[in-house]
Coordinates of C-alpha atoms and ligand atoms in Angstrom, one line a residue:
X35 CA -34.4 -5.4 9.9
X36 CA -36.5 -2.3 10.3
X37 CA -38.3 -1.9 13.5
X38 CA -41.5 0.1 13.5
X39 CA -41.1 3.1 15.6
X40 CA -43.8 4.2 18.0
X41 CA -45.9 6.9 16.5
X42 CA -46.4 8.3 19.9
X43 CA -43.1 10.2 20.1
X44 CA -42.0 11.6 23.3
X45 CA -42.3 15.5 22.6
X46 CA -38.9 16.2 23.9
X47 CA -37.3 13.9 21.5
X48 CA -38.8 15.6 18.6
X49 CA -35.8 17.8 18.7
X50 CA -35.0 19.0 15.3
X51 CA -35.3 22.4 14.4
X52 CA -37.8 23.4 11.8
X53 CA -36.6 26.8 12.3
X54 CA -32.9 27.2 12.4
X55 CA -30.9 24.3 11.2
X56 CA -32.5 22.3 8.5
X57 CA -33.7 25.5 6.7
X58 CA -30.1 26.1 6.0
X59 CA -29.8 23.2 3.5
X60 CA -30.6 25.3 0.5
X61 CA -28.1 27.9 1.4
X62 CA -25.6 25.0 2.0
X63 CA -25.7 24.4 -1.7
X64 CA -23.3 27.3 -2.3
X65 CA -20.7 25.9 0.3
X66 CA -21.0 22.2 -0.4
X67 CA -17.9 20.5 -1.5
X68 CA -17.7 17.7 -4.1
X69 CA -17.8 14.1 -2.9
X70 CA -15.3 11.8 -4.7
X71 CA -16.8 8.4 -5.5
X72 CA -13.6 7.0 -4.1
X73 CA -13.7 9.3 -1.2
X74 CA -13.0 6.2 1.2
X75 CA -10.1 4.3 -0.4
X76 CA -7.5 1.9 0.9
X77 CA -3.8 2.4 1.7
X78 CA -1.7 -0.8 1.6
X79 CA 2.1 -0.8 2.5
X80 CA 4.4 -3.3 1.1
X81 CA 6.5 -3.2 -2.0
X82 CA 10.1 -2.2 -1.4
X83 CA 12.2 -3.7 -4.2
X84 CA 11.5 -5.2 -7.6
X85 CA 13.3 -8.4 -9.0
X86 CA 12.6 -9.6 -12.4
X87 CA 13.5 -13.3 -11.7
X88 CA 11.6 -13.6 -8.5
X89 CA 9.6 -16.9 -8.6
X90 CA 6.8 -15.5 -6.2
X91 CA 4.6 -12.5 -7.0
X92 CA 5.7 -11.0 -3.7
X93 CA 8.3 -12.3 -1.2
X94 CA 8.1 -11.0 2.3
X95 CA 10.5 -11.3 5.3
X96 CA 9.0 -10.9 8.7
X97 CA 10.6 -10.6 12.2
X98 CA 9.1 -12.0 15.3
X99 CA 6.7 -9.7 17.0
X100 CA 6.3 -7.4 14.0
X101 CA 3.1 -7.7 11.9
X102 CA 4.7 -5.7 9.1
X103 CA 7.1 -7.3 6.6
X104 CA 10.7 -5.8 7.1
X105 CA 11.7 -6.7 3.7
X106 CA 9.5 -7.1 0.6
X107 CA 10.5 -8.0 -2.8
X108 CA 8.1 -8.2 -5.8
X109 CA 8.1 -9.3 -9.3
X110 CA 6.4 -8.0 -12.4
X111 CA 3.4 -10.3 -11.6
X112 CA 2.5 -7.7 -8.9
X113 CA 1.5 -5.4 -11.8
X114 CA -0.6 -8.1 -13.3
X115 CA -2.3 -8.5 -9.9
X116 CA -3.1 -4.7 -9.9
X117 CA -4.2 -4.6 -13.4
X118 CA -6.5 -7.8 -13.4
X119 CA -7.9 -7.9 -10.0
X120 CA -10.0 -4.7 -10.2
X121 CA -12.0 -2.9 -12.8
X122 CA -10.3 -1.1 -15.6
X123 CA -11.1 2.4 -14.1
X124 CA -9.5 1.4 -10.8
X125 CA -6.4 3.7 -10.5
X126 CA -3.5 3.2 -8.0
X127 CA -1.1 5.6 -6.3
X128 CA 2.2 3.6 -6.5
X129 CA 4.7 4.3 -3.8
X130 CA 8.5 4.4 -4.4
X131 CA 11.0 3.7 -1.8
X132 CA 12.8 6.8 -0.6
X133 CA 13.5 5.9 2.8
X134 CA 16.1 2.9 2.5
X135 CA 17.7 4.3 -0.6
X136 CA 20.7 5.7 1.5
X137 CA 21.0 2.5 3.5
X138 CA 21.8 0.7 0.4
X139 CA 25.0 2.9 0.1
X140 CA 26.3 0.4 2.7
X141 CA 26.2 -2.3 0.1
X142 CA 28.9 -1.4 -2.4
X143 CA 27.3 -3.5 -5.1
X144 CA 24.1 -1.7 -4.9
X145 CA 23.8 1.6 -6.8
X146 CA 21.0 3.4 -4.9
X147 CA 20.8 6.0 -7.6
X148 CA 19.2 3.4 -9.8
X149 CA 16.8 2.1 -7.2
X150 CA 13.9 4.3 -7.9
X151 CA 14.4 3.9 -11.6
X152 CA 14.1 0.1 -11.2
X153 CA 10.7 0.5 -9.4
X154 CA 9.4 3.2 -11.8
X155 CA 10.7 1.5 -14.9
X156 CA 9.0 -1.7 -13.8
X157 CA 5.7 0.1 -13.1
X158 CA 5.9 2.0 -16.5
X159 CA 6.8 -1.3 -18.3
X160 CA 4.3 -3.6 -16.8
X161 CA 1.4 -1.5 -16.0
X162 CA -0.6 0.7 -18.3
X163 CA 0.1 4.2 -16.9
X164 CA -3.6 5.1 -17.3
X165 CA -4.0 2.9 -14.2
X166 CA -1.6 5.0 -12.1
X167 CA -3.1 8.2 -10.5
X168 CA 0.3 9.3 -9.1
X169 CA 3.7 8.1 -8.0
X170 CA 4.3 8.7 -4.3
X171 CA 8.0 9.2 -3.3
X172 CA 8.8 8.1 0.2
X173 CA 6.4 7.0 3.1
X174 CA 6.5 8.9 6.5
X175 CA 9.7 10.9 5.6
X176 CA 9.3 13.1 8.7
X177 CA 10.0 10.0 10.8
X178 CA 13.1 9.1 8.9
X179 CA 15.3 10.2 11.9
X180 CA 13.3 8.1 14.2
X181 CA 13.2 5.1 12.0
X182 CA 16.9 5.2 11.5
X183 CA 16.7 5.9 7.8
X184 CA 18.4 9.3 7.9
X185 CA 20.8 10.9 10.5
X186 CA 20.0 13.7 13.0
X187 CA 20.4 16.4 10.4
X188 CA 17.3 15.3 8.3
X189 CA 14.8 18.0 8.0
X190 CA 12.1 19.3 5.7
X191 CA 14.8 21.1 3.6
X192 CA 16.8 18.0 3.0
X193 CA 13.7 16.2 2.2
X194 CA 12.7 19.0 -0.2
X195 CA 16.1 18.8 -1.8
X196 CA 16.0 15.1 -2.3
X197 CA 12.5 15.2 -3.7
X198 CA 13.4 18.0 -6.1
X199 CA 16.4 16.1 -7.3
X200 CA 14.4 12.9 -7.8
X201 CA 11.3 14.4 -9.6
X202 CA 12.8 15.3 -13.0
X203 CA 14.9 12.0 -13.2
X204 CA 11.8 9.9 -12.3
X205 CA 9.8 11.6 -14.9
X206 CA 12.4 10.8 -17.5
X207 CA 12.8 7.3 -16.3
X208 CA 9.1 6.7 -16.8
X209 CA 9.9 7.0 -20.4
X210 CA 7.6 8.4 -23.3
X211 CA 4.4 7.3 -21.6
X212 CA 2.0 9.8 -20.3
X213 CA 3.5 10.7 -16.8
X214 CA 0.8 10.7 -14.2
X215 CA 2.3 13.0 -11.7
X216 CA 3.4 12.9 -8.0
X217 CA 1.7 12.7 -4.8
X218 CA 3.6 14.1 -1.7
X219 CA 4.5 12.9 0.9
X220 CA 2.4 10.8 3.6
X221 CA 3.7 12.7 6.6
X222 CA 3.1 10.6 9.8
X223 CA 0.9 12.2 12.5
X224 CA -0.3 15.7 12.6
X225 CA 2.2 17.2 10.1
X226 CA 3.9 19.5 12.6
X227 CA 4.4 16.9 15.3
X228 CA 7.9 15.7 14.2
X229 CA 9.6 18.9 12.9
X230 CA 7.7 21.1 10.5
X231 CA 6.9 19.0 7.6
X232 CA 3.6 20.8 7.0
X233 CA 2.6 21.3 3.4
X234 CA 2.3 24.9 4.4
X235 CA 6.1 24.8 4.8
X236 CA 6.7 22.7 1.8
X237 CA 4.0 24.6 -0.2
X238 CA 3.3 21.5 -2.2
X239 CA 0.5 19.1 -2.7
X240 CA 0.0 17.3 0.7
X241 CA -0.5 13.8 1.7
X242 CA -0.3 13.5 5.5
X243 CA -0.6 10.1 7.2
X244 CA -3.1 10.7 9.8
X245 CA -3.7 8.3 12.6
X246 CA -4.9 10.2 15.8
X247 CA -3.8 7.8 18.5
X248 CA -2.0 4.7 18.6
X249 CA -1.6 1.2 20.3
X250 CA 2.2 1.1 19.7
X251 CA 2.9 0.7 23.4
X252 CA 0.7 -1.0 26.1
X253 CA 0.3 2.4 27.8
X254 CA -0.9 4.1 24.6
X255 CA -3.2 1.2 23.8
X256 CA -5.0 1.5 27.1
X257 CA -5.9 5.1 26.3
X258 CA -7.6 4.0 23.0
X259 CA -11.3 3.5 23.7
X260 CA -14.5 3.6 21.7
X261 CA -15.8 6.6 23.6
X262 CA -13.4 8.9 22.0
X263 CA -14.1 7.8 18.4
X264 CA -17.8 7.5 18.8
X265 CA -18.1 11.3 19.4
X266 CA -18.8 13.6 16.5
X267 CA -17.3 16.6 18.1
X268 CA -14.0 14.8 18.8
X269 CA -13.9 14.1 15.1
X270 CA -14.5 17.9 14.3
X271 CA -11.9 18.8 16.8
X272 CA -9.3 16.4 15.4
X273 CA -9.4 17.9 11.9
X274 CA -8.5 21.4 13.0
X275 CA -5.0 20.0 12.4
X276 CA -5.6 19.9 8.7
X277 CA -7.3 23.2 7.8
X278 CA -4.1 25.1 7.0
X279 CA -2.7 22.1 5.1
X280 CA -5.8 21.9 2.9
X281 CA -5.8 25.6 2.2
X282 CA -2.1 25.3 1.2
X283 CA -2.9 22.7 -1.4
X284 CA -6.1 24.4 -2.6
X285 CA -4.0 27.5 -3.1
X286 CA -2.0 25.6 -5.6
X287 CA -5.0 24.0 -7.3
X288 CA -4.0 20.7 -6.0
X289 CA -6.2 17.9 -4.5
X290 CA -5.5 17.2 -0.8
X291 CA -5.5 13.5 0.2
X292 CA -5.2 12.0 3.6
X293 CA -2.6 9.3 2.6
X294 CA -2.9 6.7 5.3
X295 CA -5.4 6.7 8.1
X296 CA -7.4 4.6 10.5
X297 CA -8.5 4.5 14.1
X298 CA -5.3 4.0 16.0
X299 CA -1.7 3.7 14.8
X300 CA 0.1 0.2 14.9
X301 CA -2.9 -1.4 13.3
X302 CA -5.9 -0.5 15.5
X303 CA -7.2 -2.0 18.5
X304 CA -9.4 -5.2 18.9
X305 CA -12.9 -4.3 20.2
X306 CA -12.5 -0.6 19.1
X307 CA -11.2 -0.5 15.5
X308 CA -13.2 -3.5 14.3
X309 CA -16.6 -2.4 15.5
X310 CA -19.7 -0.8 14.4
X311 CA -18.6 2.3 16.5
X312 CA -15.4 2.6 14.3
X313 CA -17.5 2.2 11.1
X314 CA -19.8 5.2 12.1
X315 CA -16.7 7.2 13.0
X316 CA -15.1 6.4 9.7
X317 CA -18.2 7.6 7.7
X318 CA -18.2 10.9 9.9
X319 CA -14.6 11.4 9.6
X320 CA -14.6 11.1 5.7
X321 CA -17.8 13.2 5.2
X322 CA -16.5 15.8 7.6
X323 CA -13.0 15.9 6.0
X324 CA -14.8 16.4 2.6
X325 CA -16.7 19.5 4.0
X326 CA -13.2 20.9 4.8
X327 CA -12.0 20.3 1.2
X328 CA -10.1 17.0 1.5
X329 CA -10.6 15.1 -1.7
X330 CA -9.9 11.4 -0.5
X331 CA -8.9 9.4 2.4
X332 CA -6.9 6.2 2.4
X333 CA -7.6 3.8 5.3
X334 CA -4.8 1.5 6.1
X335 CA -5.5 -2.2 5.4
X336 CA -3.2 -5.1 6.2
X337 CA -3.3 -8.8 7.1
X338 CA -2.1 -11.4 9.6
X339 CA -5.2 -11.3 11.9
X340 CA -3.8 -8.2 13.7
X341 CA -4.8 -5.2 11.5
X342 CA -8.0 -4.6 13.4
X343 CA -8.7 -1.5 11.5
X344 CA -8.6 -3.3 8.1
X345 CA -11.8 -3.3 6.2
X346 CA -11.3 -7.0 5.2
X347 CA -8.9 -9.8 5.3
X348 CA -9.6 -11.8 2.2
X349 CA -7.4 -14.7 3.0
X350 CA -7.7 -17.1 5.9
X351 CA -4.7 -17.0 8.2
X352 CA -5.5 -20.2 10.0
X353 CA -8.5 -22.0 11.5
X354 CA -9.0 -19.4 14.2
X355 CA -8.7 -16.4 11.9
X356 CA -10.7 -17.1 8.8
X357 CA -11.2 -14.7 5.8
X358 CA -13.6 -12.1 6.9
X359 CA -14.8 -8.5 6.5
X360 CA -14.8 -6.0 9.4
X361 CA -17.6 -3.4 10.1
X362 CA -15.5 -0.7 8.5
X363 CA -15.9 -2.4 5.1
X364 CA -19.5 -1.1 5.2
X365 CA -18.3 2.5 4.8
X366 CA -17.6 1.7 1.1
X367 CA -21.2 0.2 0.7
X368 CA -22.7 3.3 2.4
X369 CA -20.8 5.7 0.3
X370 CA -21.5 3.9 -2.9
X371 CA -25.1 3.9 -2.3
X372 CA -25.1 7.5 -1.2
X373 CA -23.5 8.7 -4.4
X374 CA -24.3 6.2 -7.2
X375 CA -27.4 7.9 -8.3
X376 CA -26.0 11.4 -8.2
X377 CA -24.0 12.5 -11.2
X378 CA -22.4 15.3 -9.2
X379 CA -22.6 14.4 -5.5
X380 CA -21.7 17.2 -3.0
X381 CA -21.8 17.6 0.8
X382 CA -22.4 20.3 3.3
X383 CA -22.4 20.0 7.2
X384 CA -25.4 21.2 9.1
X385 CA -23.4 22.3 11.9
X386 CA -26.2 24.1 13.8
X387 CA -27.7 20.8 14.5
X388 CA -24.8 18.8 15.4
X389 CA -24.0 17.5 18.9
X390 CA -21.4 15.2 20.2
X391 CA -23.8 12.3 19.3
X392 CA -25.5 13.5 16.2
X393 CA -24.0 14.5 12.8
X394 CA -25.9 15.9 9.9
X395 CA -24.9 16.2 6.4
X396 CA -26.8 17.5 3.5
X397 CA -26.1 15.9 0.3
X398 CA -26.7 17.7 -3.1
X399 CA -26.7 16.7 -6.7
X400 CA -24.8 19.8 -8.0
X401 CA -26.8 22.6 -6.4
X402 CA -29.9 20.6 -5.7
X403 CA -30.6 19.2 -2.1
X404 CA -31.3 15.5 -2.4
X405 CA -30.6 13.5 0.8
X406 CA -29.7 13.9 4.3
X407 CA -27.1 11.7 6.2
X408 CA -27.7 11.5 10.0
X409 CA -25.4 9.7 12.1
X410 CA -26.0 8.8 15.7
X411 CA -22.7 8.6 17.4
X412 CA -24.1 7.8 20.8
X413 CA -22.5 4.8 22.6
X414 CA -24.7 1.8 23.1
X415 CA -23.0 -1.2 24.9
X416 CA -25.5 -4.0 25.0
X417 CA -23.1 -6.1 27.1
X418 CA -23.6 -3.9 30.2
X419 CA -25.1 -5.4 33.1
X420 CA -28.1 -3.1 32.5
X421 CA -28.5 -4.7 29.1
X422 CA -32.3 -4.5 29.6
X423 CA -32.2 -0.8 29.1
X424 CA -33.5 -0.1 25.8
X425 CA -31.4 1.4 23.0
X426 CA -31.6 5.2 23.2
X427 CA -33.1 6.7 20.0
X428 CA -33.2 10.1 18.5
X429 CA -36.0 11.5 16.3
X430 CA -35.4 14.0 13.6
X431 CA -38.2 15.8 11.9
X432 CA -37.0 16.2 8.3
X433 CA -40.3 17.4 6.9
X434 CA -39.3 21.1 6.6
X435 CA -36.8 20.1 3.9
X436 CA -37.8 16.8 2.6
X437 CA -41.5 16.7 3.2
X438 CA -43.5 14.1 5.2
X439 CA -43.1 11.1 2.9
X440 CA -39.5 10.0 3.1
X441 CA -37.4 6.9 2.5
X442 CA -34.8 5.8 5.0
X443 CA -31.8 3.5 4.5
X444 CA -30.3 2.3 7.6
X445 CA -26.9 1.2 8.8
X446 CA -27.1 -0.8 12.0
X447 CA -25.7 -3.5 14.2
X448 CA -26.3 -5.0 17.6
X449 CA -24.2 -2.6 19.5
X450 CA -21.5 0.1 19.3
X451 CA -18.9 -2.7 20.0
X452 CA -20.4 -5.3 17.7
X453 CA -17.8 -6.9 15.4
X454 CA -20.4 -8.9 13.4
X455 CA -23.9 -8.6 12.6
X456 CA -23.5 -5.1 11.0
X457 CA -25.9 -4.5 8.1
X458 CA -26.5 -2.0 5.5
X459 CA -30.3 -1.9 4.7
X460 CA -30.3 -5.5 5.9
X461 CA -28.0 -6.2 2.9
X462 CA -30.9 -5.9 0.5
X463 CA -32.9 -3.3 -1.1
X464 CA -34.7 -2.7 2.2
X465 CA -36.1 0.7 2.4
X466 CA -38.1 2.1 5.2
X467 CA -40.8 4.6 4.5
X468 CA -42.6 7.1 6.8
X469 CA -45.3 9.5 6.3
X470 CA -44.8 12.0 8.9
X471 CA -41.3 13.2 8.1
X472 CA -40.0 11.9 11.5
X473 CA -36.9 9.8 11.2
X474 CA -35.8 7.4 13.9
X475 CA -31.9 6.9 14.5
X476 CA -30.9 4.7 17.3
X477 CA -27.7 4.9 19.2
X478 CA -24.9 3.9 16.9
X479 CA -27.0 3.8 13.7
X480 CA -26.6 5.9 10.5
X481 CA -29.3 6.7 8.1
X482 CA -29.7 8.1 4.5
X483 CA -33.0 10.0 4.1
X484 CA -34.5 11.1 0.9
X485 CA -37.9 12.1 -0.6
X486 CA -40.1 9.1 -1.1
X487 CA -41.5 9.4 -4.6
X488 CA -43.0 5.9 -4.9
X489 CA -46.7 5.2 -4.7
X490 CA -48.3 5.3 -1.4
X491 CA -51.6 3.6 -2.3
X492 CA -52.5 1.0 0.3
X493 CA -49.1 1.2 2.0
X494 CA -48.7 0.9 5.7
X495 CA -46.8 3.8 7.3
X496 CA -43.7 1.9 7.7
X497 CA -42.5 -1.5 6.3
X498 CA -39.4 -3.2 5.4
Ligands
NAG39 C1 17.9 -12.9 -10.1 O1 18.3 -11.5 -10.3 C2 19.2 -11.1 -9.3 C3 19.5 -9.6 -9.6 O2 18.3 -9.0 -10.1 C4 20.5 -11.8 -9.4 O3 21.4 -11.4 -8.3 C5 20.2 -13.3 -9.1 O4 21.4 -14.1 -9.2 C6 19.1 -13.8 -10.2 N1 18.8 -15.1 -9.8 C7 18.6 -16.1 -10.7 C8 18.2 -17.4 -10.2 O5 18.7 -15.9 -11.9
NAG40 C1 15.9 -8.1 1.6 O1 15.6 -9.2 0.7 C2 16.5 -9.3 -0.4 C3 15.9 -10.4 -1.3 O2 15.1 -11.4 -0.7 C4 17.9 -9.7 0.1 O3 18.7 -9.8 -1.0 C5 18.5 -8.6 1.0 O4 19.5 -8.8 1.7 C6 17.3 -8.3 2.2 N1 17.7 -7.2 2.9 C7 17.5 -7.0 4.2 C8 18.0 -5.8 4.9 O5 17.1 -8.0 4.9
NAG41 C1 -3.9 1.8 -21.7 O1 -5.3 2.1 -21.3 C2 -5.8 3.1 -22.1 C3 -7.2 3.4 -21.4 O2 -7.9 2.3 -21.1 C4 -6.1 2.6 -23.4 O3 -6.8 3.4 -24.2 C5 -4.8 2.1 -23.9 O4 -4.9 1.5 -25.3 C6 -4.0 1.3 -23.1 N1 -2.5 1.1 -23.6 C7 -2.1 -0.1 -23.9 C8 -0.7 -0.1 -24.3 O5 -2.7 -1.1 -23.7
NAG42 C1 24.0 13.2 7.6 O1 23.6 12.6 6.2 C2 24.0 13.6 5.3 C3 23.5 13.0 4.0 O2 22.1 13.0 3.9 C4 25.5 13.9 5.2 O3 25.7 14.9 4.3 C5 25.7 14.5 6.6 O4 27.2 14.8 6.7 C6 25.5 13.6 7.7 N1 25.6 14.1 9.0 C7 26.2 13.5 10.0 C8 26.3 14.2 11.3 O5 26.6 12.3 9.9
NAG43 C1 -3.6 -18.1 14.1 O1 -2.7 -16.9 13.8 C2 -2.7 -16.0 14.8 C3 -1.9 -14.8 14.4 O2 -0.6 -15.1 13.9 C4 -2.0 -16.6 16.2 O3 -1.9 -15.7 17.1 C5 -2.9 -17.8 16.5 O4 -2.2 -18.5 17.5 C6 -3.1 -18.8 15.3 N1 -4.0 -19.8 15.6 C7 -3.8 -21.2 15.3 C8 -4.8 -22.1 15.7 O5 -2.8 -21.4 14.7
NAG44 C1 -19.3 -2.6 27.8 O1 -19.8 -3.2 28.9 C2 -18.9 -4.1 29.5 C3 -19.6 -4.9 30.6 O2 -20.0 -4.0 31.6 C4 -17.6 -3.5 29.8 O3 -16.6 -4.4 30.3 C5 -17.0 -2.7 28.7 O4 -15.9 -2.0 29.0 C6 -18.0 -1.7 28.0 N1 -17.5 -1.2 26.8 C7 -17.6 0.0 26.5 C8 -17.0 0.4 25.3 O5 -18.1 0.8 27.3

């Protein structure tokens, strides 16, 4: 995959800062934040009620025009799926249904007070509790008035009341096993958008759902464009909503998770959410959030051919919608490769160098600077009529901090809006090497750069 860059670099493009920016990487070790190896995780909605004698693992009821099941029932086999379809160290945050508990009051036969107990008792019975990181009580509770799950008097105090009422009883219902703990509360949108459901207000561990814009109506969908996402400074601005929230969680010594996120609410937009551009934004989004102190981000995943922001859809829907991965899947490969050889990975943003189309992250192993991540968030649309125009490139001189002999691992694809053909290192152990410390990053590419410690005898300057 690697293209050999011209060694005759236009001098204006040799832009990076031997003086100011890169020299701060060693100072950055002090401020660097830990990178969780599962920083980029998945959020999957679904289970609403458990029934022991269900013949299926899960039974979904759909309504026309709605890609989300309106009614989901699961059996104990769901827990076998969770236990057996991932490695033994994979943990889950298991959601309990808070929202519809009151609506079951309408059915006299159903005692809603036992509802959470059925869910949590099933989880405690059928899944080794070491696999559960936390139980989450309620999904998007700040929207319950809007979704009809509570009446107009619903507010953060009622929510806190219900939660405090449930917590000790759930802990008890989970029985003698080690109780994993709770995660709160997957608040939809920036947390003050629908009444003040902020963690600052709740003063508890926070899990806002966070999807910046949405495609829920035609008008809102029209406003969702790749230009917005493929812009590092927009990503930085967006996270201003969470700084106080993270601080509130940190002050209690609790990890802050972004519980459900993605490009655009109502499952993303075709041509935006399922592109290389969305992938670069996802990596930038996750690394930047980490520098602010967020611990993990859960990207929403779903099926049916219409969850455009899903990382993958492992089951073919029909002939025209086969099983496939979307570009955003590569965020996991990128992050795994970035951190797998670092016992204590940490990240610091080199903000002095950043522009709307260039993001720089210094990666440390504990206090030792080891790698640079450079993301070029410049739009490159190869379908334009001026397709002959070559892809714009940036050149970053990393020699002040990494020396001249460096290795480059490259994330690339045909264009910002490419839905296929995205590769990470060409999908193999492809490592580019340069001898002058100058790293080329084309529009809508990302690279990981580190010192090249391999032998240079008889090597060409760049090869793949
Ligand atoms: C399955 O269990 C439900 C209650 O959990 C009960 O209403 C239903 O009759 C049972 N069905 C069968 C076939 O046993
Ligand atoms: C949800 O599904 C269950 C079992 O399939 C059914 O008993 C119940 O009536 C359904 N509820 C709604 C609101 O559709
Ligand atoms: C649960 O998992 C832990 C950690 O893997 C293990 O030590 C323990 O034996 C398991 N418990 C049961 C009941 O299988
Ligand atoms: C709203 O629901 C609460 C229970 O959550 C109830 O106490 C209250 O009376 C209800 N208010 C109205 C106006 O129906
Ligand atoms: C495949 O499923 C999608 C999503 O439900 C639908 O829009 C499309 O018409 C289906 N195609 C075929 C060939 O059935
Ligand atoms: C890419 O170019 C095509 C053809 O000019 C245009 O229709 C499309 O809107 C452009 N996409 C973006 C994201 O700029």
